[in-house]
Coordinates of C-alpha atoms and ligand atoms in Angstrom, one line a residue:
M13 CA 0.0 0.0 0.0
S14 CA 1.5 3.4 -0.9
L15 CA 0.8 6.2 1.6
Q16 CA 0.8 9.8 0.4
I17 CA 3.8 11.8 1.5
T18 CA 2.9 14.3 4.2
L19 CA 4.3 17.9 4.4
T20 CA 6.4 17.0 7.5
Q21 CA 7.8 13.9 5.8
F22 CA 8.6 15.9 2.7
I23 CA 10.5 18.6 4.6
I24 CA 12.5 16.0 6.6
N25 CA 13.4 14.2 3.4
Q26 CA 14.8 17.6 2.1
Q27 CA 16.5 18.3 5.4
R28 CA 18.4 14.9 5.2
L29 CA 20.0 16.2 1.9
L30 CA 21.7 19.0 3.8
D31 CA 24.8 18.2 6.0
D32 CA 24.4 21.1 8.3
A33 CA 20.7 21.1 8.9
T34 CA 19.7 21.2 12.5
G35 CA 16.0 20.5 12.1
D36 CA 14.9 24.0 13.4
F37 CA 13.6 24.9 10.0
T38 CA 11.5 21.6 9.7
L39 CA 10.0 22.4 13.1
L40 CA 9.3 26.0 12.1
L41 CA 7.5 25.0 8.9
N42 CA 5.5 22.5 10.9
D43 CA 4.4 25.4 13.2
I44 CA 3.4 27.5 10.2
A45 CA 1.4 24.4 8.9
V46 CA -0.5 24.3 12.3
A47 CA -1.2 28.0 12.1
C48 CA -2.6 27.7 8.6
K49 CA -4.8 24.7 9.7
R50 CA -6.2 26.9 12.5
I51 CA -6.8 29.7 9.9
S52 CA -8.3 27.3 7.5
H53 CA -10.8 26.2 10.2
A54 CA -11.6 29.8 11.2
V55 CA -12.1 30.8 7.6
N56 CA -14.3 27.7 6.9
R57 CA -16.6 28.4 9.8
G58 CA -17.7 31.5 7.9
A59 CA -20.8 33.3 9.2
I60 CA -21.4 30.6 11.9
T61 CA -19.0 32.2 14.3
G62 CA -20.4 35.8 13.6
K63 CA -16.9 36.9 12.6
L64 CA -17.4 38.1 9.0
G65 CA -17.5 41.8 8.3
S66 CA -15.5 44.8 9.3
A67 CA -13.5 45.3 12.5
N68 CA -14.0 49.0 12.1
S69 CA -10.3 49.7 12.5
E70 CA -7.4 50.5 10.0
N71 CA -4.0 49.0 9.6
V72 CA -0.8 50.7 9.0
Q73 CA -1.7 51.0 5.3
G74 CA -4.9 52.9 6.1
E75 CA -7.0 49.9 4.9
T76 CA -10.1 49.0 6.9
Q77 CA -9.4 45.7 8.7
K78 CA -11.9 42.8 8.6
Q79 CA -12.5 40.9 11.8
L80 CA -10.8 37.9 10.2
D81 CA -7.7 40.0 9.3
I82 CA -7.2 40.4 13.1
I83 CA -8.2 36.9 14.0
T84 CA -5.8 35.4 11.5
N85 CA -3.0 37.7 12.5
D86 CA -3.5 36.6 16.1
I87 CA -3.4 33.0 15.1
M88 CA -0.2 33.4 13.2
V89 CA 1.5 35.3 16.0
G90 CA 0.2 33.0 18.7
S91 CA 1.2 29.8 16.8
L92 CA 4.8 31.2 16.1
E93 CA 6.0 33.4 19.0
W94 CA 6.6 30.6 21.5
T95 CA 8.6 28.1 19.2
G96 CA 12.1 29.3 19.8
H97 CA 12.8 29.4 16.1
L98 CA 12.2 33.1 15.4
A99 CA 14.1 36.3 16.2
G100 CA 11.0 38.4 15.1
M101 CA 8.0 38.7 12.9
V102 CA 6.4 41.2 10.5
S103 CA 2.7 41.2 9.6
E104 CA 0.6 43.2 7.1
E105 CA -1.7 44.0 10.0
I106 CA 0.9 45.3 12.5
D107 CA 2.8 48.6 12.1
D108 CA 6.1 47.6 13.7
I109 CA 8.2 44.5 14.1
I110 CA 6.5 41.9 16.3
A111 CA 9.0 41.0 19.0
I112 CA 9.3 37.5 20.5
P113 CA 8.0 37.8 24.2
A114 CA 10.8 37.8 26.7
Q115 CA 9.7 34.4 28.3
Y116 CA 10.4 32.5 25.0
P117 CA 13.9 31.7 23.5
K118 CA 14.8 33.4 20.2
G119 CA 15.9 31.6 17.1
K120 CA 17.7 32.5 13.9
Y121 CA 14.8 32.9 11.5
L122 CA 12.4 35.8 10.7
A123 CA 8.8 35.3 9.6
L124 CA 7.0 37.8 7.4
F125 CA 3.3 37.2 6.6
D126 CA 0.1 38.5 5.2
P127 CA -2.2 36.5 7.4
L128 CA -5.3 36.9 5.2
D129 CA -4.7 37.9 1.5
G130 CA -7.8 38.9 -0.4
S131 CA -9.8 39.6 2.7
S132 CA -12.2 41.8 0.7
N133 CA -13.4 38.4 -0.8
I134 CA -14.1 36.9 2.7
D135 CA -17.7 38.2 2.9
V136 CA -18.6 36.9 -0.5
N137 CA -17.2 33.4 0.2
L138 CA -14.4 33.4 -2.4
T139 CA -10.9 32.1 -2.1
V140 CA -8.5 33.8 0.4
G141 CA -5.1 32.8 1.6
T142 CA -2.1 33.2 3.9
I143 CA 1.3 34.3 2.4
F144 CA 4.5 33.7 4.3
S145 CA 8.2 34.4 3.7
I146 CA 11.1 33.2 5.9
L147 CA 14.5 35.0 6.1
K148 CA 17.5 34.4 8.2
G149 CA 18.1 36.8 11.1
Q150 CA 20.8 36.9 13.9
E151 CA 20.4 34.0 16.3
G152 CA 19.4 34.8 19.8
H153 CA 18.9 38.6 19.2
D154 CA 15.6 40.6 18.9
A155 CA 15.3 41.3 15.2
K156 CA 15.9 44.8 14.2
L157 CA 14.5 46.7 11.1
D158 CA 17.9 46.2 9.2
D159 CA 17.6 42.3 9.7
F160 CA 14.3 42.3 7.8
L161 CA 15.3 44.7 5.0
Q162 CA 16.8 42.0 2.8
Q163 CA 16.3 41.4 -0.9
G164 CA 13.8 38.8 -1.9
S165 CA 16.6 36.6 -3.4
K166 CA 17.7 36.1 0.3
Q167 CA 14.5 34.2 1.2
V168 CA 15.1 30.8 2.7
C169 CA 11.6 29.7 2.1
A170 CA 8.2 31.1 0.8
G171 CA 4.8 29.8 0.7
F172 CA 1.1 30.5 0.5
V173 CA -2.0 28.6 1.7
L174 CA -5.2 28.8 -0.2
Y175 CA -8.5 28.5 1.5
G176 CA -10.7 27.6 -1.4
P177 CA -12.8 24.5 -2.4
S178 CA -9.8 22.7 -0.8
T179 CA -7.1 24.0 1.5
M180 CA -3.7 23.9 -0.2
M181 CA -0.1 24.9 0.7
I182 CA 2.3 25.9 -2.0
L183 CA 5.8 25.8 -0.9
T184 CA 9.4 26.6 -2.2
T185 CA 12.7 26.3 -0.2
G186 CA 14.6 27.2 -3.4
H187 CA 14.5 23.8 -5.0
G188 CA 11.4 23.9 -7.1
V189 CA 7.7 24.3 -6.1
N190 CA 5.4 21.7 -4.6
G191 CA 1.8 21.8 -3.6
F192 CA 0.2 20.0 -0.7
T193 CA -3.6 19.5 -0.1
L194 CA -5.1 19.5 3.4
D195 CA -6.6 16.1 4.0
Q196 CA -9.3 17.3 6.5
D197 CA -9.8 13.7 7.7
I198 CA -6.3 13.0 8.8
G199 CA -5.5 16.6 9.5
E200 CA -2.3 16.7 7.5
F201 CA -1.1 18.4 4.3
V202 CA -0.2 15.7 1.7
L203 CA 1.9 16.1 -1.4
T204 CA -0.5 16.3 -4.4
H205 CA 1.2 18.6 -6.8
E206 CA 4.9 17.8 -7.3
N207 CA 7.3 20.1 -9.2
M208 CA 4.8 22.8 -10.3
T209 CA 5.9 24.7 -13.4
V210 CA 4.5 27.8 -15.1
P211 CA 4.3 27.5 -18.9
E212 CA 6.6 30.1 -20.7
D213 CA 3.8 31.4 -22.9
T214 CA 0.2 32.3 -22.1
S215 CA -2.9 34.0 -23.6
E216 CA -4.5 34.8 -20.2
F217 CA -4.0 38.0 -18.3
A218 CA -5.2 39.2 -14.9
I219 CA -5.4 42.9 -14.0
N220 CA -8.0 45.1 -12.5
M221 CA -9.1 47.0 -15.6
S222 CA -11.0 49.6 -13.5
N223 CA -7.7 51.2 -12.7
Q224 CA -6.7 51.6 -16.5
Q225 CA -6.8 55.4 -16.5
F226 CA -4.0 55.4 -13.9
W227 CA -1.5 53.0 -15.6
E228 CA 1.7 54.0 -17.3
Q229 CA 2.1 53.7 -21.1
P230 CA 3.9 50.4 -21.2
V231 CA 1.1 48.6 -19.4
Q232 CA -1.5 50.4 -21.5
R233 CA 0.3 49.2 -24.5
Y234 CA 0.6 45.7 -23.3
I235 CA -3.2 45.3 -22.3
D236 CA -4.3 47.1 -25.5
E237 CA -2.4 44.6 -27.5
C238 CA -4.0 41.7 -25.7
M239 CA -7.4 43.2 -26.2
Q240 CA -6.9 43.6 -29.9
G241 CA -7.0 39.7 -30.1
A242 CA -6.2 37.7 -33.3
K243 CA -6.3 40.8 -35.5
G244 CA -3.7 42.7 -33.5
V245 CA 0.0 42.5 -33.2
R246 CA -0.3 39.4 -30.8
E247 CA -2.3 37.5 -33.5
K248 CA -4.2 35.5 -30.9
P249 CA -7.2 36.0 -28.7
F250 CA -6.5 36.6 -25.0
N251 CA -8.8 35.7 -22.0
M252 CA -9.0 37.7 -18.7
R253 CA -9.4 36.6 -15.2
W254 CA -9.3 38.7 -11.9
V255 CA -10.1 37.1 -8.6
A256 CA -8.9 40.1 -6.4
S257 CA -7.0 37.5 -4.2
M258 CA -3.4 37.4 -5.3
V259 CA -3.0 33.8 -3.9
A260 CA -5.9 32.6 -6.2
D261 CA -4.6 34.3 -9.2
A262 CA -1.0 33.1 -8.5
Y263 CA -2.3 29.5 -8.0
R264 CA -4.1 29.6 -11.4
I265 CA -0.8 30.8 -13.0
L266 CA 1.1 27.9 -11.3
T267 CA -1.4 25.5 -12.9
R268 CA -2.1 26.7 -16.3
G269 CA 0.1 29.8 -16.9
G270 CA -0.9 33.4 -17.1
I271 CA 0.2 36.9 -16.4
F272 CA -0.7 39.0 -13.3
L273 CA -0.2 42.7 -13.1
Y274 CA -0.8 45.1 -10.2
P275 CA 1.1 47.9 -12.0
L276 CA 2.3 51.3 -11.0
D277 CA -0.5 53.6 -10.3
R278 CA -0.3 57.4 -11.0
R279 CA -2.9 58.4 -8.5
N280 CA -0.6 58.7 -5.5
P281 CA 3.1 59.2 -5.8
D282 CA 3.6 57.8 -2.2
K283 CA 1.9 54.6 -3.3
P284 CA 3.8 53.1 -6.3
G285 CA 1.3 50.1 -6.7
K286 CA -0.9 48.4 -4.2
L287 CA 0.9 45.2 -3.2
R288 CA 3.5 45.0 -0.5
L289 CA 7.0 43.9 -1.3
M290 CA 8.1 41.9 1.8
Y291 CA 5.1 39.7 2.5
E292 CA 3.2 39.6 -0.8
A293 CA 5.4 40.4 -3.9
N294 CA 8.6 38.7 -2.7
P295 CA 7.2 35.3 -1.5
I296 CA 4.9 35.0 -4.5
G297 CA 7.7 36.1 -6.8
F298 CA 10.1 33.6 -5.3
I299 CA 7.5 30.8 -5.9
I300 CA 6.8 31.9 -9.5
E301 CA 10.5 32.1 -10.3
Q302 CA 11.2 28.7 -8.7
A303 CA 8.4 27.3 -11.1
G304 CA 10.1 28.7 -14.1
G305 CA 8.1 32.0 -14.3
A306 CA 9.3 35.5 -13.7
C307 CA 8.4 38.4 -11.4
S308 CA 9.3 42.0 -12.1
T309 CA 8.3 45.6 -11.1
G310 CA 8.5 46.4 -14.8
R311 CA 12.0 47.9 -14.3
E312 CA 13.8 45.5 -12.0
R313 CA 13.5 41.8 -11.0
M314 CA 11.3 41.7 -7.9
L315 CA 13.8 39.6 -5.9
D316 CA 16.6 42.3 -6.5
V317 CA 14.6 45.2 -5.1
C318 CA 16.4 46.6 -2.1
P319 CA 13.7 47.1 0.6
C320 CA 13.7 50.4 2.5
A321 CA 10.6 49.9 4.7
L322 CA 8.6 46.9 6.2
H323 CA 5.3 47.9 4.4
Q324 CA 6.8 49.2 1.2
R325 CA 4.6 49.0 -1.9
V326 CA 5.8 47.9 -5.4
P327 CA 4.4 47.4 -8.8
V328 CA 3.9 43.7 -9.5
I329 CA 4.1 41.9 -12.8
L330 CA 4.5 38.0 -12.5
G331 CA 3.8 34.9 -14.4
S332 CA 4.7 33.3 -17.7
K333 CA 8.2 34.2 -18.4
N334 CA 7.9 35.3 -22.1
E335 CA 5.1 37.8 -21.1
V336 CA 7.0 39.2 -18.2
D337 CA 10.0 39.7 -20.5
R338 CA 7.8 41.5 -23.1
I339 CA 6.3 43.9 -20.5
D340 CA 9.8 44.6 -19.1
A341 CA 10.9 45.4 -22.7
Y342 CA 7.9 47.8 -23.1
H343 CA 9.1 49.6 -20.0
R344 CA 12.7 49.9 -21.3
Q345 CA 11.5 51.2 -24.7
Y346 CA 9.2 53.7 -22.9
D347 CA 12.0 54.9 -20.5
L348 CA 14.4 55.4 -23.4
G349 CA 11.8 57.6 -25.1
Ligands
AHG408 P1 -5.2 42.2 1.1 O1 -6.4 41.5 1.3 O2 -4.1 41.4 1.9 O3 -5.1 43.6 1.5 O4 -4.6 42.0 -0.3 C1 -5.5 42.1 -1.5 C2 -4.7 42.4 -2.6 C3 -4.4 41.1 -3.5 O5 -4.7 39.9 -2.9 C4 -5.3 41.4 -4.7 O6 -4.7 40.9 -5.9 C5 -5.5 42.8 -4.7 O7 -5.3 43.3 -3.5 C6 -6.9 43.2 -5.2 O8 -7.0 44.5 -5.4 P2 -8.3 45.3 -6.1 O9 -9.4 45.2 -4.9 O10 -7.8 46.7 -6.2 O11 -8.6 44.6 -7.4
MN409 MN1 -2.6 40.7 0.6
MN410 MN1 -4.1 40.8 4.0

């Protein structure tokens, strides 16, 4: 009888390939999995718990928080602060670095997360998710701002969990991308999608068209050309999808290809795009690159961006490699006049 490989078994198998692995990372990932199972349960209960709807508060980005934004943040923090594997945490929902309480030991890793991505979709019962990124900090020390401000290329691991028709974790530790489905009966994530890859070409794009008037010319040009269909320069029809949960759009791209854009927006010069670098763009960008796709700001590879703030926003263009390359080229041509 062949048993499916559990997430824990998969990580331990990977750990055995490394001479200097201590097992700390395996334990940390296990704790993240537990947190995400708790979130999956909380999200799945929906209106039964009376916790849908707004919390009538704002986060550091000035966005109105949902009750579940706060609940899922508390689940992440409560599930990870005691473990002894972390030197600090950063969350979309908390302004400053989340310190490890004095009564717990501090470890060498840093966790950054968006506890509930796509939370505007929660009240309409569409797919939402949790995004996480793991960096290395300084062992035994309270993490400082500088410890967190590392390029995305330094990530040790990144993942996201989808709370959709099934709960899934998509994970990379820098050796490809694998997908695990939560088997609710045994309470474990099991390996269901081995070595996920993003096709290099696509004829499907994802963008919030209602922002069109605020885009720059290179993005206007790219989307115009897609919309022209078979009679235009692309000589093929394009399809459009927009879930408004980046995790769901990213998962679709990991399964059948596509391109996702949340581009620079001219509305507010202090807000160059909507998505946050450290816990949205970098982890998803790392996963997409590891699956053979690409991720860019239009002017720079996402994982090369040097962060200057915890909640920094960036323009995001990710997905099938040839389309990302094309959009980058449109930006270069535009910048050269
Ligand atoms: P969050 O719910 O964590 O604030 O993130 C939502 C993000 C992202 O998941 C999605 O792609 C995008 O915002 C949707 O934005 P619009 O509502 O502007 O389409
Ligand atoms: Mn988000
Ligand atoms: Mn969020």
